[in-house]
mmCIF file of C-alpha atoms in Angstrom:
data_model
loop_
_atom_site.group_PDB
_atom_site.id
_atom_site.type_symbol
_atom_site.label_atom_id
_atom_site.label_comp_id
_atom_site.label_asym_id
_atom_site.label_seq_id
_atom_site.Cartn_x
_atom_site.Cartn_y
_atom_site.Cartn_z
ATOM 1 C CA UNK A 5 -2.973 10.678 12.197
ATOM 2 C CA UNK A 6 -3.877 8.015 9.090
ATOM 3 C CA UNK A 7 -2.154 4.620 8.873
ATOM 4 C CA UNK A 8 -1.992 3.375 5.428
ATOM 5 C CA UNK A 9 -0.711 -0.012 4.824
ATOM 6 C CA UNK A 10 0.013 -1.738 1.437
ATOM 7 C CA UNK A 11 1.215 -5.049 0.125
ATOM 8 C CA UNK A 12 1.661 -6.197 -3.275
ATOM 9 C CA UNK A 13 1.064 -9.598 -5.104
ATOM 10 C CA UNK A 14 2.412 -11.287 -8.044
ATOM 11 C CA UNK A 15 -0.066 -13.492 -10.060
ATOM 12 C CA UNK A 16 2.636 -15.421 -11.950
ATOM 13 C CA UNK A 17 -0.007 -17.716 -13.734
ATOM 14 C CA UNK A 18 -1.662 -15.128 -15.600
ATOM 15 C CA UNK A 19 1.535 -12.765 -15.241
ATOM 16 C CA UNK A 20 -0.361 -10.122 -13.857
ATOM 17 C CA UNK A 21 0.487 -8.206 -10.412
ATOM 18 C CA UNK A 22 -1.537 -6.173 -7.732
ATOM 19 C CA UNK A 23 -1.110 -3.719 -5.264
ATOM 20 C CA UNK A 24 -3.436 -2.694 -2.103
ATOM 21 C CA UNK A 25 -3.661 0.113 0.136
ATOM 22 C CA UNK A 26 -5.578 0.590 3.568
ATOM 23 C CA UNK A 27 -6.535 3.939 4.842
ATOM 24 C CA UNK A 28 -7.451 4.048 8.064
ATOM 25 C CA UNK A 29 -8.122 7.248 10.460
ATOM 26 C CA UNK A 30 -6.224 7.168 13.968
ATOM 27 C CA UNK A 31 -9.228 4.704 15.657
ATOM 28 C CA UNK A 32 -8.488 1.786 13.513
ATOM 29 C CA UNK A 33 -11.918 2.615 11.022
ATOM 30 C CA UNK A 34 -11.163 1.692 7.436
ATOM 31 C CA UNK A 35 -11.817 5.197 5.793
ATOM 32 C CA UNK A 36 -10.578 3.424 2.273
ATOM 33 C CA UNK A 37 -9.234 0.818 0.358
ATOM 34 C CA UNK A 38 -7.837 -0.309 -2.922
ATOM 35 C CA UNK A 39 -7.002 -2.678 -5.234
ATOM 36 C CA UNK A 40 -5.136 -2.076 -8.355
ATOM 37 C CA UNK A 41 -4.317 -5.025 -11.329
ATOM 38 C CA UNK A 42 -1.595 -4.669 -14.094
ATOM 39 C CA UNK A 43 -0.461 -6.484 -17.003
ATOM 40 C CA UNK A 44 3.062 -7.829 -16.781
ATOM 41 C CA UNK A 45 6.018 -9.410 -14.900
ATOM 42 C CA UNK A 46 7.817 -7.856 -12.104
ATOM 43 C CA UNK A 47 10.057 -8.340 -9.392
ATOM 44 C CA UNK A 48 8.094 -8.517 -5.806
ATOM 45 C CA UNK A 49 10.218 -5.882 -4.462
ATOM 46 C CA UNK A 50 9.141 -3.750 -7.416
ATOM 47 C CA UNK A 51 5.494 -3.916 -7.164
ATOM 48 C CA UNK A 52 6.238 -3.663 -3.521
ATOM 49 C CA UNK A 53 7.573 -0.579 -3.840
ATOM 50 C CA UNK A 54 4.757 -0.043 -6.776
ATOM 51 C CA UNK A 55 2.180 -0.144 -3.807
ATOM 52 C CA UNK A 56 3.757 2.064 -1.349
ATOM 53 C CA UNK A 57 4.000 4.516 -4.613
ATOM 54 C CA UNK A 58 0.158 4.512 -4.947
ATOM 55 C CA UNK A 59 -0.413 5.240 -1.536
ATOM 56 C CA UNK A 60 1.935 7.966 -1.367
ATOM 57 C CA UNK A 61 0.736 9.471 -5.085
ATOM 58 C CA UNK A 62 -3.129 8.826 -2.937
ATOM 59 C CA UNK A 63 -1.988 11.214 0.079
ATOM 60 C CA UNK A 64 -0.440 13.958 -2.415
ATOM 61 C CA UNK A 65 -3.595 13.818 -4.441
ATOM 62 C CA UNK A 66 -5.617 15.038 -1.007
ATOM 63 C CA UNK A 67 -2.621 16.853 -0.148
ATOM 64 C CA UNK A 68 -2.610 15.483 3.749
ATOM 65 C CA UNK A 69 -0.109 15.083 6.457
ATOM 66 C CA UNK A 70 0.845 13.329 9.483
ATOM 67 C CA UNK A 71 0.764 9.934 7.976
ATOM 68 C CA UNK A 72 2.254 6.521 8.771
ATOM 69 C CA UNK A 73 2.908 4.525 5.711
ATOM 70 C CA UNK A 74 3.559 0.700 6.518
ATOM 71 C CA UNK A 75 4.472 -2.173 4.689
ATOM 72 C CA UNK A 76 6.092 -5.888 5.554
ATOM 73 C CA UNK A 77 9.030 -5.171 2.918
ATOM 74 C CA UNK A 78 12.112 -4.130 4.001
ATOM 75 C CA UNK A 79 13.586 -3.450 1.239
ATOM 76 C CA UNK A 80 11.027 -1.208 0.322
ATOM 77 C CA UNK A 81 11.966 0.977 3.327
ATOM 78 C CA UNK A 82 15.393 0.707 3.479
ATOM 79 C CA UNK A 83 15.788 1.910 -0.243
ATOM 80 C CA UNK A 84 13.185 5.052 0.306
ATOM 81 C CA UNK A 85 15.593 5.771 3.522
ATOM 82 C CA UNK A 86 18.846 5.756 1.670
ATOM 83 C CA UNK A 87 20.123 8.327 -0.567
ATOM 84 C CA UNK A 88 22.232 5.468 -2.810
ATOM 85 C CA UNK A 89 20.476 5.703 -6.303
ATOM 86 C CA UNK A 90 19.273 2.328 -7.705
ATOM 87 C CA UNK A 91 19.116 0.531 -10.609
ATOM 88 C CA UNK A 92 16.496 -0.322 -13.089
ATOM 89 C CA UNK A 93 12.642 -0.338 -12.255
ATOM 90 C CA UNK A 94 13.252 -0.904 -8.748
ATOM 91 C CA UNK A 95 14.895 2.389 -8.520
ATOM 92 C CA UNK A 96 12.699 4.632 -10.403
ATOM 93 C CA UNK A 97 9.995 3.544 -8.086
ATOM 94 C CA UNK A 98 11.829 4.563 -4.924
ATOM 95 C CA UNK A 99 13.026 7.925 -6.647
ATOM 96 C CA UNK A 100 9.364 8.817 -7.096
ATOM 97 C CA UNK A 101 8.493 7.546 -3.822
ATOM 98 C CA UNK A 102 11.111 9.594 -2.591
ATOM 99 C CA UNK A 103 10.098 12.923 -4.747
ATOM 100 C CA UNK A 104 6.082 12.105 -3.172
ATOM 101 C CA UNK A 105 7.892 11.783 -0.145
ATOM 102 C CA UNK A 106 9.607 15.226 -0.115
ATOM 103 C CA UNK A 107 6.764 17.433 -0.655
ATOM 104 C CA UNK A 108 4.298 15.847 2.039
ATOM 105 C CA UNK A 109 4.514 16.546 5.746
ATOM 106 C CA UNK A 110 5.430 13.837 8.311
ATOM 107 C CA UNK A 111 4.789 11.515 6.262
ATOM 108 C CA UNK A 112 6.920 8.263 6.934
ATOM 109 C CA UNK A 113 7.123 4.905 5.384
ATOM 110 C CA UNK A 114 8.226 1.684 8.160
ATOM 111 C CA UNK A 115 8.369 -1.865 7.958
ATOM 112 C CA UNK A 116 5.872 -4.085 9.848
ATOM 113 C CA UNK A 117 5.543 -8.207 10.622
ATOM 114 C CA UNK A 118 3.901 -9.614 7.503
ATOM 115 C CA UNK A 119 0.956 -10.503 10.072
ATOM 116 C CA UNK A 120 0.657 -7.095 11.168
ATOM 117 C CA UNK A 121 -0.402 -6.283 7.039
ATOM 118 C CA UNK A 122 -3.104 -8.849 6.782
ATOM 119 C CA UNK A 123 -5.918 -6.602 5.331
ATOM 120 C CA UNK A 124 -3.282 -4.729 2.423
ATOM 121 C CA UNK A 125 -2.487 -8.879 1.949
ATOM 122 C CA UNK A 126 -6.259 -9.391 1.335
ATOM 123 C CA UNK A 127 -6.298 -6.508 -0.830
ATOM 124 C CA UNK A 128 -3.697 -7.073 -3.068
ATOM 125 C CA UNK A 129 -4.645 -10.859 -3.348
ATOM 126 C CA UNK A 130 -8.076 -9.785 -4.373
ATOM 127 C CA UNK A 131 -7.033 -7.376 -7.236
ATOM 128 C CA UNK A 132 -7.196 -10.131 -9.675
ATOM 129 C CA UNK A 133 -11.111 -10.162 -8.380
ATOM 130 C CA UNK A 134 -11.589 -6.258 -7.723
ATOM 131 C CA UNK A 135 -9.329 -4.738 -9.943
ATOM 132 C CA UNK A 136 -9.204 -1.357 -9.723
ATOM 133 C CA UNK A 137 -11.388 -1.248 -7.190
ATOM 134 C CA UNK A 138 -12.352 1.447 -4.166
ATOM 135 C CA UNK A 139 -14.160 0.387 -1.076
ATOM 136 C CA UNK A 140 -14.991 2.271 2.068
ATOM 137 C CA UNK A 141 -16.763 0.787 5.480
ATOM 138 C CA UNK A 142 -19.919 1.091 3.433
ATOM 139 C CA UNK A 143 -19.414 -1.450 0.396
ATOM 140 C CA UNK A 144 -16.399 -3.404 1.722
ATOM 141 C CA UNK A 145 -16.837 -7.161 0.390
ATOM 142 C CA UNK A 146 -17.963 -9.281 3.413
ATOM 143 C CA UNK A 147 -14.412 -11.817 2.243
ATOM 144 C CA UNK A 148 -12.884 -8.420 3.506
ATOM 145 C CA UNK A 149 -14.687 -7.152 6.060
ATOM 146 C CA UNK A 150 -14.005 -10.115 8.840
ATOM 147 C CA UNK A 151 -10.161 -9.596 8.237
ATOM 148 C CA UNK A 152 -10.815 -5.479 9.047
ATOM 149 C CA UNK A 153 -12.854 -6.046 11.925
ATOM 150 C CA UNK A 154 -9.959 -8.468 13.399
ATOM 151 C CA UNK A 155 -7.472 -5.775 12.428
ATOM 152 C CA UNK A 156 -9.487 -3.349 14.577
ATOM 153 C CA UNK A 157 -9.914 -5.515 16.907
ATOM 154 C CA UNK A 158 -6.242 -6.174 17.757
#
């Protein structure tokens, strides 16, 4: 079983926004992680949503299974577990999380406590500074690496 968690961020100084995802194998070991920056304004439940799209698009990719997918937005989760069709951005991001969603096996998306999503927090803060970036146990930035060994820890 892999627990991914994501978060997004809004940078509304430089109107950018960023998304991160955790991967982490059944032990609590980081196996991946990544930070992605875009151009733009958006609504936090849309990049939100944006992030739980990337991990979802990231376990289709490597078509895998048995996969908990958290994140601290509720809304998020409640709109991927409704069958009401939404408006605007918003809902063409939880129609493709949806469509990921229907193809993968036991796959789930659920909401956690904001402090139980610290490291996808870190992530997606640090996009602005790692944009588009990949890290795995071996190159994690040390800013990064105290909040994943707490994680583990807990």
């Amino acid at each position: 079983m892999l627990k991914i968690n994501t978060d997004g961020m809004i940078f509304a100084a430089t109107t950018q926004y960023g998304t991160g995802i955790v991967i982490r194998d059944f032990h609590g070991k980081l196996i991946e992680a990544r930070s992605s920056l875009h151009p733009g304004a958006c609504q936090p439940a849309v990049v939100e949503a944006l992030s739980v799209k990337e991990a979802l698009s990231w376990l289709k990719m490597r078509n895998l299974s048995n996969v908990l997918i958290e994140t601290d937005c509720i809304a998020v989760v409640q709109a991927i577990n409704s069958s009401v069709a939404l408006p605007y951005v918003f809902g063409l991001f939880v129609q493709e999380c949806q469509s990921i969603l229907s193809i993968l096996h036991n796959v789930s998306v659920c909401r956690v406590k904001r402090s139980a999503n610290k490291t996808a927090h870190c992530v997606a803060r640090g996009a602005c500074f790692w944009s588009d970036s990949l890290f795995t146990e071996s190159n994690v930035p040390s800013a990064l690496q105290s909040i994943v060994i707490a994680d583990i820890a807990i």
